[in-house]
């Protein structure tokens, strides 16, 4: 890789808060970079991107200008587009502007660019550029500016937001009162946390990072002693796959996974989990299911070792009847949960006592919540991964009340309290470990909001985990890679089949394509 490619790979993984971004910028200014020059550079990059996207000549561009340096960026963009032949109109309802922003406004007006205080004046513009507020916004928007944003959101023109859609909180992604619903957002310098939050997704549109050459050393200096947020990238996920295999190997060297899943009531969950595990390439796959399910599993996965177990009256696994000379320590990893029903409580308790790395999902999480999340996990002597959706999360961690308010905080607290790696499913999946580090999946598709989709993830994760135990891959990276793989397959499937065409079984059929595409 060239130095530039290395930089791109590194920058694309970094996620910062507003406070961290300000600290990084202050270091750059303290080192001698003039504020004016940086604004000129950043806005120049944005202008060039806009020129590439907006047809020149007959387009009228409306530029929304706020009081701070986000507004300053917008005014430099307005000036540059004016010189490139666009018709530019400015909306600026503020009487008090930061000094640099005021200077740029003065110059724009001297060039004859019209400037209005009423947003309605911009109604006939073909596109809008939003430079009202960036990461300096902390207070709730109200009065005239909130009314203006609500009005703008009813218009049909594309809106290009600078740094963030104005009104969004840089960290939580919450709309502070109201926020611009952008078509496209240019995130400046480094990914801000808001870009990886579910609640921001209705506002961001297409998000693009504009790298303006922040020195990595400054980023490292600011982030060195704090819990890190890592954006999961394709390059990193691919690097953490168990590829290439060693030329000389055998099945047990490539990981042995035990899946524990299924019941009479939920037979399909076991199949989907197993198909996810199969796609992971795991060397040996054992699947413990109620006896009744054994023939069905064998017919779907002839290569797997299917262990039929005695059943409860309700059709759940009554006890784990492993083959002779086998106990739970035989396996490199265990994944348990999909389709179990709550009647399999003793099985979950037994598996929790093993010293093997464990993925818990679905009913295993509900059972864990019933037997006591924290007290049970504190006794574990091996890594545990929990993969709850929001409902399961609330049952597991009832003492963390404000999950909706701040998911990042909630999932971090959960990992800290339990010592487990916690993956919170959502449009933007979050993964936290007990040391306060966080991994965020930047891409997914609503096509995956379907029954059985999570079972596939459990299978992939279990399979990758079993293989990773034979290699030097951190468990958090395995979880991140599984999450990436799952959503990537969903994205590819949705591209070919629409968002309605990605049932969980179909999803399993796209898993290979997702990684082949990247090689
Ligand atoms: N300093 C620089 O040269 C650079 C700045 N950049 C831009 O600067 C932005 C940050 O600039 P600022 O720190 O000036 O902050 P912003 O421009 O994001 O907004 C802060 C301004 O809005 C006002 N404000 C905050 N909440 C308000 C509310 N609820 N109602 C009305 N007014 C409110 C504040 O008093 C302040 O004047 C970034 O988002 C980015 O666009 C980047 O281009 C990088 C370079
Ligand atoms: K903005």
XYZ file of C-alpha atoms and ligand atoms in Angstrom:
565
model
C 0.000 0.000 0.000
C 1.184 3.541 -0.682
C 1.454 6.081 2.161
C -1.717 7.737 0.903
C -3.641 4.452 0.918
C -2.333 3.731 4.403
C -3.551 7.119 5.536
C -6.960 6.571 3.997
C -7.252 3.188 5.717
C -6.228 4.647 9.047
C -8.389 7.781 8.892
C -11.475 5.820 7.854
C -11.374 3.837 11.124
C -11.229 6.836 13.453
C -14.353 8.184 15.148
C -14.278 11.282 17.372
C -16.512 13.322 19.624
C -16.979 17.076 19.246
C -14.663 17.703 22.209
C -11.943 15.500 20.707
C -12.304 17.176 17.312
C -11.925 20.588 18.904
C -8.831 19.447 20.772
C -7.307 18.076 17.571
C -8.010 21.325 15.716
C -6.525 23.355 18.543
C -3.298 21.389 18.267
C -3.165 22.142 14.549
C -3.743 25.855 15.133
C -1.212 25.903 17.978
C 1.335 24.307 15.656
C 0.997 27.297 13.341
C -1.723 26.505 10.814
C -3.757 29.719 10.474
C -7.493 29.322 11.093
C -8.196 31.319 7.944
C -6.018 29.040 5.841
C -7.657 25.884 7.182
C -11.130 27.213 6.451
C -10.016 28.142 2.940
C -8.567 24.657 2.405
C -11.559 22.755 3.789
C -14.137 24.840 1.948
C -12.061 24.549 -1.238
C -12.298 20.752 -1.007
C -16.060 20.942 -0.442
C -16.480 23.321 -3.390
C -14.685 20.918 -5.703
C -16.905 18.050 -4.627
C -20.000 20.184 -5.167
C -18.804 21.269 -8.607
C -18.497 17.602 -9.523
C -22.043 16.879 -8.340
C -24.051 19.957 -9.338
C -24.486 20.658 -13.056
C -22.776 23.996 -13.753
C -24.192 26.838 -15.797
C -27.860 26.896 -15.088
C -27.951 25.795 -11.447
C -28.959 28.226 -8.730
C -27.359 27.307 -5.413
C -28.853 28.483 -2.131
C -26.305 28.665 0.683
C -27.519 28.608 4.303
C -25.092 30.470 6.533
C -24.859 30.182 10.328
C -23.049 32.405 12.832
C -19.960 30.261 13.444
C -17.218 28.733 11.356
C -19.615 26.264 9.764
C -21.172 29.388 8.277
C -17.661 30.573 7.374
C -17.065 27.361 5.428
C -20.399 27.892 3.664
C -19.483 31.438 2.663
C -16.172 30.339 1.162
C -18.117 27.683 -0.769
C -20.611 30.369 -1.893
C -17.757 32.557 -3.142
C -16.006 29.702 -4.972
C -19.201 28.503 -6.663
C -19.960 32.107 -7.669
C -16.586 32.315 -9.423
C -17.175 28.951 -11.113
C -20.280 30.338 -12.806
C -23.086 29.190 -10.505
C -25.827 31.584 -9.496
C -25.528 31.764 -5.705
C -28.042 33.105 -3.190
C -27.306 33.326 0.513
C -29.638 32.924 3.489
C -28.273 34.397 6.708
C -30.745 35.330 9.441
C -28.128 36.077 12.146
C -27.146 39.579 13.268
C -24.040 38.471 15.153
C -21.418 36.424 13.339
C -17.971 35.203 14.358
C -15.352 37.619 13.047
C -14.005 35.446 10.239
C -17.512 34.499 9.139
C -18.504 38.173 9.135
C -15.533 39.015 6.890
C -16.476 36.321 4.385
C -20.070 37.568 4.344
C -18.905 41.113 3.730
C -16.775 39.968 0.807
C -19.528 37.784 -0.671
C -21.886 40.764 -0.595
C -19.259 43.001 -2.203
C -19.199 40.516 -5.092
C -22.923 41.087 -5.590
C -24.059 37.715 -4.200
C -27.600 38.329 -2.901
C -28.108 37.720 0.813
C -31.548 37.211 2.377
C -32.843 36.983 5.929
C -35.997 35.045 4.991
C -35.548 31.437 3.955
C -38.562 31.586 1.587
C -36.406 33.665 -0.763
C -34.371 30.543 -1.540
C -37.350 28.444 -2.536
C -36.499 28.571 -6.252
C -32.923 27.391 -5.799
C -32.016 24.086 -7.482
C -29.840 22.850 -4.630
C -29.085 23.983 -1.097
C -25.822 23.978 0.829
C -26.280 23.813 4.594
C -23.694 25.682 6.646
C -25.898 26.745 9.550
C -24.236 24.779 12.355
C -21.468 22.202 12.637
C -19.877 20.645 15.671
C -20.205 23.898 17.628
C -23.932 23.376 18.172
C -24.771 22.505 21.747
C -28.015 24.290 22.526
C -31.457 23.375 21.267
C -32.592 25.193 18.138
C -35.727 27.270 18.559
C -37.663 30.290 17.312
C -36.969 31.627 13.823
C -34.125 29.256 12.924
C -36.082 26.149 13.969
C -39.066 27.335 11.921
C -36.761 27.934 8.936
C -35.249 24.422 9.159
C -38.688 22.833 9.397
C -39.744 24.800 6.336
C -36.599 23.753 4.402
C -37.296 20.122 5.207
C -40.595 20.331 3.320
C -38.833 21.435 0.117
C -37.792 19.011 -2.585
C -34.305 20.249 -3.541
C -31.243 18.209 -2.610
C -29.477 19.573 0.472
C -25.707 19.216 0.918
C -24.741 19.647 4.575
C -21.302 20.822 5.622
C -19.785 18.762 8.450
C -23.161 17.711 9.929
C -26.797 18.284 9.066
C -27.435 21.455 11.070
C -29.243 20.709 14.300
C -27.713 17.273 14.946
C -25.729 16.720 18.115
C -22.212 15.758 17.038
C -21.942 12.908 19.533
C -25.389 11.468 20.154
C -26.806 12.180 16.696
C -29.919 13.578 18.371
C -31.813 16.357 16.596
C -31.515 19.321 18.957
C -35.017 20.735 18.566
C -34.975 20.113 14.836
C -32.386 19.373 12.145
C -31.808 19.607 8.419
C -32.676 16.420 6.536
C -29.710 16.316 4.192
C -29.378 14.452 0.920
C -25.624 14.345 1.290
C -23.301 15.258 4.162
C -19.623 16.154 3.924
C -18.131 15.081 7.250
C -15.000 17.177 7.715
C -11.629 15.729 8.716
C -12.644 12.759 10.871
C -15.846 10.762 11.296
C -17.901 12.209 14.124
C -19.797 9.855 16.409
C -23.204 11.079 15.159
C -22.543 9.413 11.795
C -22.701 6.000 13.457
C -25.872 6.510 15.451
C -29.246 5.094 14.433
C -31.129 8.237 15.340
C -29.040 10.361 12.933
C -29.693 8.204 9.883
C -32.887 10.006 8.826
C -30.883 13.223 8.580
C -27.484 12.306 7.143
C -28.296 11.215 3.605
C -25.160 9.909 1.873
C -22.244 10.566 4.164
C -18.799 11.324 2.788
C -15.565 12.026 4.623
C -13.560 15.021 3.412
C -9.986 14.368 4.508
C -8.238 17.678 4.990
C -4.884 16.265 6.043
C -5.160 16.332 9.812
C -1.795 14.920 10.946
C -2.262 11.423 12.416
C 0.163 12.377 15.192
C -2.302 15.010 16.441
C -5.145 12.500 16.391
C -3.052 9.979 18.307
C -1.970 12.586 20.837
C -5.585 13.414 21.642
C -6.909 9.852 21.614
C -4.006 8.059 23.291
C -5.404 7.882 26.815
C -9.093 7.631 26.069
C -11.396 4.765 25.216
C -11.303 4.445 21.460
C -14.190 4.352 19.017
C -13.325 2.321 15.938
C -15.297 2.466 12.724
C -15.382 -1.041 11.238
C -13.945 -0.873 7.733
C -13.957 -3.402 4.927
C -10.156 -3.502 4.810
C -9.892 -4.320 8.522
C -12.719 -6.855 8.457
C -11.171 -8.661 5.504
C -7.766 -8.636 7.200
C -9.331 -10.328 10.236
C -10.927 -13.170 8.291
C -9.161 -16.511 8.767
C -7.627 -16.188 5.320
C -5.405 -17.391 3.822
C -5.361 -20.814 5.375
C -2.041 -22.470 6.024
C -1.153 -24.872 3.211
C -0.860 -27.781 5.635
C -3.733 -28.032 8.053
C -6.623 -30.265 9.083
C -10.216 -29.746 10.155
C -9.562 -29.528 13.892
C -6.876 -26.917 13.331
C -9.475 -24.729 11.647
C -11.705 -24.560 14.699
C -14.445 -26.734 16.151
C -17.695 -24.920 16.871
C -20.603 -26.235 18.905
C -23.991 -24.723 18.174
C -26.756 -25.282 20.696
C -30.081 -24.248 19.270
C -33.598 -25.124 18.163
C -36.812 -26.558 19.571
C -40.011 -28.045 18.153
C -41.465 -24.572 18.069
C -38.460 -22.928 16.426
C -36.819 -25.383 14.075
C -35.722 -22.871 11.447
C -33.494 -20.869 13.774
C -31.177 -23.844 14.129
C -30.866 -24.228 10.350
C -30.150 -20.551 9.786
C -27.554 -20.409 12.554
C -25.876 -23.511 11.152
C -25.833 -22.090 7.614
C -24.183 -18.921 8.957
C -21.580 -21.050 10.727
C -21.002 -23.126 7.600
C -20.249 -19.973 5.592
C -17.585 -18.970 8.120
C -15.424 -21.845 6.888
C -15.114 -23.379 10.369
C -13.195 -26.672 10.306
C -15.709 -28.737 12.294
C -19.301 -27.896 13.011
C -21.241 -29.745 15.719
C -24.880 -28.858 16.244
C -26.822 -29.883 19.350
C -30.580 -29.842 18.732
C -33.633 -31.678 20.107
C -33.662 -35.229 18.726
C -36.721 -34.430 16.615
C -34.768 -31.851 14.593
C -31.805 -34.074 13.798
C -32.994 -35.387 10.400
C -33.939 -31.896 9.247
C -30.533 -30.493 10.180
C -28.715 -33.412 8.557
C -30.618 -32.898 5.326
C -29.579 -29.216 5.220
C -26.002 -29.637 6.421
C -24.701 -33.091 5.503
C -21.179 -32.134 6.562
C -22.124 -31.196 10.134
C -22.056 -33.446 13.166
C -25.655 -33.184 14.349
C -26.183 -34.197 17.965
C -29.778 -35.173 18.720
C -30.520 -34.471 22.394
C -33.309 -35.699 24.708
C -36.256 -33.345 24.765
C -38.482 -31.698 27.345
C -42.250 -32.136 27.098
C -42.400 -28.814 25.297
C -39.852 -29.861 22.684
C -36.796 -27.996 23.999
C -33.391 -29.589 24.635
C -33.667 -31.345 28.005
C -29.992 -32.092 28.402
C -26.887 -31.973 26.269
C -26.068 -35.495 25.232
C -22.633 -35.052 23.711
C -20.935 -37.962 21.907
C -18.649 -40.274 23.865
C -15.269 -38.844 24.907
C -16.612 -35.377 24.236
C -17.342 -32.641 26.737
C -17.708 -28.897 26.346
C -13.941 -28.403 26.540
C -13.660 -30.271 23.218
C -14.893 -27.238 21.344
C -12.948 -24.094 20.463
C -16.096 -22.006 20.824
C -19.786 -22.433 21.584
C -22.729 -20.428 20.256
C -26.057 -20.901 21.961
C -29.533 -19.462 21.765
C -31.481 -19.309 18.504
C -34.819 -21.089 18.816
C -34.041 -22.670 22.208
C -37.148 -21.433 24.070
C -36.978 -20.489 27.721
C -37.439 -24.153 28.674
C -33.774 -24.801 27.908
C -32.619 -22.891 31.024
C -30.519 -25.756 32.481
C -28.664 -26.079 29.176
C -27.715 -22.413 29.184
C -26.566 -22.733 32.809
C -24.437 -25.742 31.930
C -22.847 -24.024 28.944
C -22.146 -20.887 30.999
C -20.078 -23.016 33.357
C -17.765 -24.177 30.574
C -14.426 -22.492 30.097
C -14.887 -22.017 26.376
C -15.530 -18.701 24.581
C -19.231 -18.278 24.191
C -21.680 -16.426 21.963
C -25.101 -15.943 23.565
C -28.063 -14.910 21.479
C -31.852 -14.910 21.433
C -33.391 -17.209 24.069
C -30.002 -17.735 25.729
C -30.084 -14.001 26.470
C -33.613 -14.182 27.834
C -32.582 -17.088 30.044
C -29.473 -15.211 31.178
C -31.638 -12.227 32.102
C -33.848 -14.525 34.198
C -31.024 -16.250 36.038
C -29.187 -12.946 36.623
C -26.985 -11.360 33.977
C -24.228 -9.865 36.072
C -24.013 -12.554 38.768
C -23.851 -15.324 36.158
C -21.311 -13.590 33.962
C -19.057 -12.737 36.900
C -18.496 -16.445 37.415
C -17.407 -17.022 33.805
C -13.748 -17.762 33.248
C -13.726 -17.389 29.471
C -14.807 -14.631 27.079
C -18.533 -14.138 26.565
C -20.189 -12.310 23.701
C -23.775 -11.102 24.063
C -25.664 -10.126 20.906
C -28.923 -8.518 22.051
C -31.344 -6.378 20.120
C -32.859 -3.509 22.080
C -35.613 -5.556 23.736
C -33.191 -8.248 24.889
C -30.741 -5.571 26.019
C -33.368 -4.024 28.294
C -34.140 -7.391 29.830
C -30.437 -8.151 30.336
C -29.573 -4.774 31.815
C -32.710 -3.371 33.451
C -30.591 -0.980 35.514
C -29.447 0.854 32.369
C -32.577 2.877 31.709
C -31.624 5.412 29.064
C -30.686 3.182 26.135
C -32.709 5.379 23.764
C -31.037 8.540 25.011
C -27.499 7.394 24.348
C -26.852 3.925 22.962
C -23.090 4.356 23.007
C -23.163 5.034 26.723
C -25.647 2.233 27.374
C -23.702 -0.460 25.544
C -20.421 0.673 27.122
C -21.970 0.492 30.595
C -23.341 -2.959 29.854
C -19.906 -4.250 28.837
C -18.277 -2.638 31.829
C -20.788 -4.074 34.312
C -20.864 -7.567 32.857
C -17.294 -8.030 31.651
C -18.764 -9.404 28.414
C -18.359 -8.114 24.884
C -21.755 -6.643 24.089
C -23.003 -6.255 20.536
C -26.149 -4.145 20.387
C -28.015 -4.789 17.152
C -29.494 -1.882 15.269
C -29.328 -0.004 12.012
C -25.840 0.894 13.207
C -24.586 -1.980 15.327
C -22.402 -1.095 18.314
C -19.881 -3.397 20.000
C -18.349 -2.585 23.384
C -15.784 -4.356 25.519
C -15.200 -4.141 29.248
C -12.271 -1.748 28.772
C -14.483 0.990 27.342
C -13.490 0.550 23.686
C -16.181 0.593 21.065
C -16.537 -0.687 17.515
C -19.204 0.766 15.222
C -20.538 -0.747 12.016
C -21.003 2.112 9.533
C -22.965 0.235 6.883
C -26.041 -1.902 6.873
C -29.424 -2.182 5.229
C -33.003 -2.193 6.521
C -33.381 -5.335 4.389
C -31.873 -7.168 7.381
C -34.791 -6.212 9.631
C -36.309 -9.677 9.285
C -36.875 -12.747 11.387
C -33.929 -15.123 11.347
C -31.390 -12.536 10.286
C -29.853 -12.499 13.788
C -29.560 -16.296 13.801
C -27.327 -16.057 10.745
C -25.119 -13.536 12.555
C -24.746 -15.870 15.537
C -23.618 -18.649 13.227
C -21.063 -16.504 11.418
C -19.714 -15.186 14.699
C -19.461 -18.600 16.318
C -17.648 -19.983 13.274
C -15.189 -17.104 13.124
C -14.642 -17.285 16.864
C -13.790 -20.984 16.766
C -11.242 -20.295 14.029
C -9.816 -17.237 15.783
C -9.061 -19.273 18.896
C -6.436 -21.037 16.775
C -4.943 -17.730 15.624
C -3.933 -14.439 17.168
C -7.075 -12.433 16.462
C -8.612 -10.362 19.249
C -12.149 -11.451 20.051
C -13.505 -7.919 19.616
C -12.138 -7.925 16.072
C -13.883 -11.257 15.422
C -17.187 -9.795 16.594
C -16.637 -6.675 14.474
C -15.770 -8.785 11.426
C -18.868 -10.956 11.865
C -21.051 -7.859 12.085
C -19.431 -6.390 8.967
C -19.814 -9.650 7.022
C -23.470 -10.030 7.948
C -24.395 -6.495 6.894
C -22.256 -6.617 3.775
C -24.052 -9.749 2.585
C -27.357 -8.008 3.292
C -26.295 -4.960 1.283
C -25.252 -7.026 -1.733
C -28.402 -9.153 -1.563
C -30.586 -6.031 -1.343
C -28.821 -4.518 -4.361
C -29.678 -7.565 -6.432
C -33.073 -8.373 -4.977
C -34.395 -5.129 -3.389
C -34.832 -4.644 0.332
C -37.815 -6.985 0.248
C -35.810 -9.890 -1.116
C -33.419 -10.603 1.727
C -35.043 -13.299 3.848
C -32.627 -14.933 6.263
C -32.087 -18.035 4.150
C -31.322 -15.909 1.083
C -28.911 -13.921 3.221
C -26.871 -17.056 3.911
C -26.545 -17.532 0.145
C -24.845 -14.135 -0.213
C -22.249 -14.537 2.508
C -19.584 -15.937 0.208
C -20.181 -13.312 -2.450
C -19.660 -10.583 0.141
C -16.075 -11.632 0.758
C -15.277 -12.823 -2.756
C -16.183 -9.292 -3.947
C -13.485 -7.870 -1.686
C -10.678 -10.175 -2.751
N -11.907 26.564 12.698
C -11.713 26.256 11.386
O -11.023 26.940 10.668
C -12.370 25.117 10.862
C -13.688 24.976 11.158
N -14.404 24.099 10.598
C -15.839 24.356 10.624
O -16.170 24.993 11.843
C -17.261 24.329 12.433
C -17.244 24.560 13.886
O -17.317 25.950 14.020
P -17.799 26.695 15.325
O -17.063 26.189 16.478
O -17.705 28.121 15.028
O -19.280 26.213 15.518
P -20.536 26.178 14.523
O -20.330 26.972 13.299
O -20.871 24.762 14.377
O -21.690 26.833 15.356
C -21.461 27.563 16.506
C -22.149 28.901 16.422
O -23.530 28.746 16.533
C -24.023 29.444 17.669
N -25.056 28.617 18.264
C -24.879 27.460 18.932
N -26.060 26.927 19.283
C -27.014 27.768 18.807
C -28.432 27.772 18.841
N -29.101 26.773 19.436
N -29.086 28.753 18.240
C -28.426 29.743 17.617
N -27.091 29.821 17.572
C -26.383 28.842 18.153
C -22.833 29.659 18.566
O -22.999 30.810 19.352
C -21.700 29.797 17.538
O -21.646 31.118 17.040
C -17.130 22.922 11.971
O -18.335 22.235 12.052
C -16.657 23.106 10.551
O -17.733 23.349 9.681
C -13.826 23.103 9.745
O -13.976 23.541 8.468
C -12.367 22.883 9.968
C -11.655 24.169 9.997
K -24.077 22.098 8.713
